[in-house]
Coordinates of C-alpha atoms and ligand atoms in Angstrom, one line a residue:
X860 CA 1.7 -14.4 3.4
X861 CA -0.4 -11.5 4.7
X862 CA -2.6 -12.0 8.0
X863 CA -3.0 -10.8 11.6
X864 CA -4.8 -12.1 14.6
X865 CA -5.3 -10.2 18.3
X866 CA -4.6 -6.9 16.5
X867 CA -5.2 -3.9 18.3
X868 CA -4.1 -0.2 18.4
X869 CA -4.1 2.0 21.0
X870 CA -3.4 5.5 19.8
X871 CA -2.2 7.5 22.8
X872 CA -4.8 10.3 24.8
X873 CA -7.5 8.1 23.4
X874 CA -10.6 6.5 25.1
X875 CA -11.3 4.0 22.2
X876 CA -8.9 1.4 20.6
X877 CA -8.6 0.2 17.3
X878 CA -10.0 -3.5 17.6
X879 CA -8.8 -5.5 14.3
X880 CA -10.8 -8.5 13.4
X881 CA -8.2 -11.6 12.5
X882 CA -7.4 -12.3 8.9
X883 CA -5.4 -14.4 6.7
X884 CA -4.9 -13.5 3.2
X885 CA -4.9 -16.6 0.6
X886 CA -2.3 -17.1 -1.6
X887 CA -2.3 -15.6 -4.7
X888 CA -5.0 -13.0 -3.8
X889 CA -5.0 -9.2 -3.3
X890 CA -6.5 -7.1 -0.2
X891 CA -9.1 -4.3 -0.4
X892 CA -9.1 -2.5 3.1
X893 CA -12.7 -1.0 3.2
X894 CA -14.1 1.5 5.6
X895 CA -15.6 5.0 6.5
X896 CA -13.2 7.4 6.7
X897 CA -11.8 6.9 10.4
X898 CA -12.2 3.4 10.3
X899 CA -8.7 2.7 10.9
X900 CA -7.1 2.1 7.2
X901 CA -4.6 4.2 7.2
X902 CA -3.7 2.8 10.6
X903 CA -3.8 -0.7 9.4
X904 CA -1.9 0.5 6.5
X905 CA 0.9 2.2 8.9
X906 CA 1.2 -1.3 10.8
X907 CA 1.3 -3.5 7.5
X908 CA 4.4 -1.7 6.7
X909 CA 6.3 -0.6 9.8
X910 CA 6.0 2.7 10.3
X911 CA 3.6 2.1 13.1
X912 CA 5.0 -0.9 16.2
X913 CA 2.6 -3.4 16.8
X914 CA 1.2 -3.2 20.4
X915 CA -0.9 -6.1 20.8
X916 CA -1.6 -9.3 18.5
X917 CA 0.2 -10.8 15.6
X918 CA 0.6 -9.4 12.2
X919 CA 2.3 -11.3 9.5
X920 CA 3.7 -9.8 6.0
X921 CA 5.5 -11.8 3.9
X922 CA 6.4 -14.5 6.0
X923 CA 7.6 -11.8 8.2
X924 CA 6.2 -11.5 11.6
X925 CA 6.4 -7.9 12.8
X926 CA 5.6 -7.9 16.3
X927 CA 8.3 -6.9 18.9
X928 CA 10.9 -6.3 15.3
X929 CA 13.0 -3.1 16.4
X930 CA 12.6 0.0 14.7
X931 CA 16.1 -0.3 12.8
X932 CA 14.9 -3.9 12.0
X933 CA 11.6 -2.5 10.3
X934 CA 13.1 -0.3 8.5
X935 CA 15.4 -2.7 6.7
X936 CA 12.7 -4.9 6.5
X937 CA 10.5 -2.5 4.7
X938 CA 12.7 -1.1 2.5
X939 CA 13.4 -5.1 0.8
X940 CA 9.7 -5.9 1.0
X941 CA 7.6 -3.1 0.4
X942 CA 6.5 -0.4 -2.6
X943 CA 4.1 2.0 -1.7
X944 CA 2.2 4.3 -4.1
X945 CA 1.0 7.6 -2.3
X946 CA -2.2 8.9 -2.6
X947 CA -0.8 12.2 -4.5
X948 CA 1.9 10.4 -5.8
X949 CA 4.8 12.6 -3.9
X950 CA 6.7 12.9 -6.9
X951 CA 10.0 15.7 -6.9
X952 CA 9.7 18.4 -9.2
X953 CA 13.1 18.9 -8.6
X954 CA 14.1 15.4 -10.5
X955 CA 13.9 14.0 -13.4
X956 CA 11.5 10.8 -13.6
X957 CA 14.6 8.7 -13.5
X958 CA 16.3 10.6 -10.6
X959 CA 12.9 9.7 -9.3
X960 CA 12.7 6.4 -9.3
X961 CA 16.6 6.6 -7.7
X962 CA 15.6 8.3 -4.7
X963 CA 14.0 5.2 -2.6
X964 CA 17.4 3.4 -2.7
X965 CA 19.4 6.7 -2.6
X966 CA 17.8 7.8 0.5
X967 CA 17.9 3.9 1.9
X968 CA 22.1 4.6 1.2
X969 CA 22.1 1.9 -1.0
X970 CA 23.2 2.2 -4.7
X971 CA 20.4 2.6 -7.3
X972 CA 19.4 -0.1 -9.5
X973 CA 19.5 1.5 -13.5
X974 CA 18.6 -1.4 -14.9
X975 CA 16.0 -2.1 -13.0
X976 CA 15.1 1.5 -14.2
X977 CA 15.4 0.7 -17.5
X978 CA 13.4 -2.2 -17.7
X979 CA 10.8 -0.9 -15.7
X980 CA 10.7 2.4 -17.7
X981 CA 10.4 0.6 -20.5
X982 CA 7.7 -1.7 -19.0
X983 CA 5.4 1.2 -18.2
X984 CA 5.9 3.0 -21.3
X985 CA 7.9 5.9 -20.1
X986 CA 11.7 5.1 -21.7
X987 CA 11.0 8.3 -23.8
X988 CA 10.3 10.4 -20.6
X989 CA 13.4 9.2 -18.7
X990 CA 14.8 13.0 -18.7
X991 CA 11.6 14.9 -17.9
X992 CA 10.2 16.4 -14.4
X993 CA 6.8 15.4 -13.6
X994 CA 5.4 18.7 -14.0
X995 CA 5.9 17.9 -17.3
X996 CA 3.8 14.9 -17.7
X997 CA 0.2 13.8 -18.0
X998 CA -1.9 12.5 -14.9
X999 CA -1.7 9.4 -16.6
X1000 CA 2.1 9.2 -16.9
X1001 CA 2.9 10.5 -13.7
X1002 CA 1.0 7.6 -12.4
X1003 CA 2.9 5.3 -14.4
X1004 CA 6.1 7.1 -12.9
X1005 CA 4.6 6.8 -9.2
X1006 CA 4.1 2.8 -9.7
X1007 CA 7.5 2.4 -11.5
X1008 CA 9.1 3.9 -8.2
X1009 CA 7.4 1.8 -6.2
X1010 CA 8.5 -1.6 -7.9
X1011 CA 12.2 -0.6 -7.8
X1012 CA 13.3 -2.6 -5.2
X1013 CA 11.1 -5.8 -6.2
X1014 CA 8.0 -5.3 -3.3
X1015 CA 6.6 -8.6 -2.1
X1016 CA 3.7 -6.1 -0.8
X1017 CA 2.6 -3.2 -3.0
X1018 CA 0.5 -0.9 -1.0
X1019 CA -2.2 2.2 -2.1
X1020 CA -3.8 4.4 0.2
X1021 CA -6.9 5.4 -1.6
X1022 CA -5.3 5.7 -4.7
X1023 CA -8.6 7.3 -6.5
X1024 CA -8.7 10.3 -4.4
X1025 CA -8.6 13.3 -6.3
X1026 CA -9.2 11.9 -9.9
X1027 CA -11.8 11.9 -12.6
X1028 CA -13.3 8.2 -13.5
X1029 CA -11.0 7.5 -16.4
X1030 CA -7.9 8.3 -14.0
X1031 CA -9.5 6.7 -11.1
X1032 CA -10.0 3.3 -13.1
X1033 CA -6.4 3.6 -15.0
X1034 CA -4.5 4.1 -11.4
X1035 CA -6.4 0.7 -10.9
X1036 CA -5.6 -1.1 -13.2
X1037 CA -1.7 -0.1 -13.2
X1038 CA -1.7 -1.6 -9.9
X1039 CA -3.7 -4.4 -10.5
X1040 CA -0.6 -5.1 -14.0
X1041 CA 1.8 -4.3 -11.6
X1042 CA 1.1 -7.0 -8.7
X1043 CA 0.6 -9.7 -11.6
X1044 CA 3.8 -8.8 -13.2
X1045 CA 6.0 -8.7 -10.4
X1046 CA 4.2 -11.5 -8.3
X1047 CA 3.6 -9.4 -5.3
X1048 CA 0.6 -9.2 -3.3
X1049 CA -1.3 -5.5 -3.8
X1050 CA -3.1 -3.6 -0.7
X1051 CA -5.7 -1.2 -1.6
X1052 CA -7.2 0.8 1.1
X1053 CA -10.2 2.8 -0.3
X1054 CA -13.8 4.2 0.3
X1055 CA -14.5 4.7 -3.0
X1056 CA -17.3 2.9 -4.9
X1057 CA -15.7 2.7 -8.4
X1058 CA -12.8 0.6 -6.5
X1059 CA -14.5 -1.2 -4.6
X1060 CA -17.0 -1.7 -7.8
X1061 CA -14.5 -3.0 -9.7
X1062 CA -12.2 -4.8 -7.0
X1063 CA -15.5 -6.7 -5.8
X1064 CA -16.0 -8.3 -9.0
X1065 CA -12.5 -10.0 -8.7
X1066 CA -12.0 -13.4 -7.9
X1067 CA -8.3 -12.8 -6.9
X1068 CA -9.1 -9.9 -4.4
X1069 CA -10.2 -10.4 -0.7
X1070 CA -12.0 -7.5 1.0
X1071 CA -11.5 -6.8 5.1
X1072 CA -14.0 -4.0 6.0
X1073 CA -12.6 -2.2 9.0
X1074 CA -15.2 -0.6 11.5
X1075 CA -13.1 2.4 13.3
X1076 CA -12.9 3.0 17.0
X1077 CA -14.3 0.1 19.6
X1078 CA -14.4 1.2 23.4
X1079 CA -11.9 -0.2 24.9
X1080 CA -13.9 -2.6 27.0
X1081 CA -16.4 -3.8 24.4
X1082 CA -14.8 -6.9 23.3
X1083 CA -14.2 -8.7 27.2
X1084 CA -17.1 -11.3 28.1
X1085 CA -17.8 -10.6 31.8
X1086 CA -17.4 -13.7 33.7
X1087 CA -18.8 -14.7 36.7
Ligands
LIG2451 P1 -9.0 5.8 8.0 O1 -7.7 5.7 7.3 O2 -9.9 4.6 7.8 O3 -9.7 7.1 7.8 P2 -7.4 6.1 10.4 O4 -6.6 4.8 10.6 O5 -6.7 7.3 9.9 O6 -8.7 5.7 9.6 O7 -8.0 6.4 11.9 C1 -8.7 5.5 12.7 C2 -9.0 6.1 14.0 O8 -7.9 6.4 14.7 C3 -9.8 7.4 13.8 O9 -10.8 7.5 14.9 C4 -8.8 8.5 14.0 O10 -9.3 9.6 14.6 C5 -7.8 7.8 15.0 N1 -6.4 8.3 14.9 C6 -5.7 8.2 13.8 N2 -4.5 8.7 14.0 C7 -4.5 9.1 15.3 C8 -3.5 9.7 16.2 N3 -2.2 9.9 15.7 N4 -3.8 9.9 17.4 C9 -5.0 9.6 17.9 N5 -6.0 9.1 17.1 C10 -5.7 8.8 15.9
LIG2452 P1 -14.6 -12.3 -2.0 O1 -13.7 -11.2 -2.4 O2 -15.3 -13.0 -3.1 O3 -15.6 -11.7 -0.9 P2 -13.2 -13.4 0.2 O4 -11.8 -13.1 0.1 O5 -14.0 -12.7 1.1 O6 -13.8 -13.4 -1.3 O7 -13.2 -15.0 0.4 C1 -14.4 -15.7 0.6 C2 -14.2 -16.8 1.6 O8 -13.2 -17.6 1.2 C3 -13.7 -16.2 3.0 O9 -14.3 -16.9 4.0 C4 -12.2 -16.4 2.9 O10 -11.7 -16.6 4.2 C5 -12.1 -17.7 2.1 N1 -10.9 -17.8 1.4 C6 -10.3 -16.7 0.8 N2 -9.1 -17.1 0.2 C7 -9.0 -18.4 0.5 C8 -8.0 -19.4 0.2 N3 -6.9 -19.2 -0.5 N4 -8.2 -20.7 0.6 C9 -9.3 -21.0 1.4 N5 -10.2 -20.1 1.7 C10 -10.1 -18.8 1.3

């Protein structure tokens, strides 16, 4: 489902590489990308879902393997396989929380599902908000809003860069646990990337959720046995 082996990324100008140690998600469970920050999460998180080619190694998503796939072919790919949840949730003021959950599709030039709306609006509790801009709503709610967009298009991957950042305890831990509904409802697999202990407190207690911790920058020579 969800795995890599030989992954490495080279960002351009720099000594170091990114060195990732191979891993194969098991069925059924959730991924919690650990680390510093700089330890290459948000790069692993770029890779995962396209926006970043694979140099070197493999990397499996969803039965999918991504190496060598074209750009145009990653972006079709994504768009049918993943829903991603921003860290500030990047809704538009300038649309309703419907329009909102539109805009994935609309911008993909495909036709927006409203019944998928619906039922996902009325899923997370937000039918009665339908109309409103999300400066209009509570932290809480524009969260909800934020996951229903994701799930639109039916994600085999649901992925959250540090979705705590910024927000009290009570936030932090509801943010959680929409995600954690979410992937169980829908069946997909959920990708957290986060350094902070009240995820990782309460994702490490899970049976169902695997945890990679990702160590940042390697020199480029460090993992080559000399011979001879
Ligand atoms: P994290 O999300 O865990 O903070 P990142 O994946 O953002 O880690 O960064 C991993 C490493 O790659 C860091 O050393 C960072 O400085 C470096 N890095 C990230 N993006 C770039 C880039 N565009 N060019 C060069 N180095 C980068
Ligand atoms: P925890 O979150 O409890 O630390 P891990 O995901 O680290 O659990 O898994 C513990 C061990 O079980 C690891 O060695 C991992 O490779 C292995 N493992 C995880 N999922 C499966 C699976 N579905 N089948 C077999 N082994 C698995």
């Amino acid at each position: 489902m969800l795995g890599w082996s030989g992954l490495v990324h080279h960002y351009a100008g720099a000594t170091d590489t990114l060195r990732y140690v191979d891993f194969s998600l098991g069925r059924g469970r959730h991924l919690l990308l650990r680390g510093a920050s700089g330890a290459g999460k948000s790069t692993l998180l770029a890779l995962l879902s396209g926006l970043l080619r694979v140099q070197q190694g493999e990397l499996e998503v969803a039965g999918t393997s991504l190496a060598g796939m074209s750009a145009r072919a990653l972006d079709a790919w994504r768009g049918e396989t993943l829903g991603v949840v921003p860290q500030r949730l990047h809704l538009s003021d300038a649309l309703t929380v419907a329009e909102n959950l539109a805009l994935p599709a609309l911008a993909a030039g495909q036709r927006a599902d409203t019944a998928r709306a619906a039922e996902l609006l009325e899923g997370l509790q937000l039918a009665e908000l339908a109309e409103r801009r999300p400066h209009q709503l509570s932290v809480g709610q524009a969260q909800r809003v934020a996951v229903a967009r994701a799930l639109m298009r039916r994600p085999r991957l649901l992925l959250a860069d540090e979705p705590s950042a910024n927000l009290d305890d009570d936030h932090a831990l509801h943010m959680l646990a929409l995600l954690l509904d979410a992937a169980e409802r829908e069946a997909c697999t959920l990708v957290i990337a986060s350094h902070d202990g009240r995820v990782i407190e309460a994702l490490s207690a899970r049976e169902d959720v695997a945890e990679v911790v990702l160590r940042g920058m390697q020199p480029s020579g460090q993992m080559e046995v000399p011979t001879g």
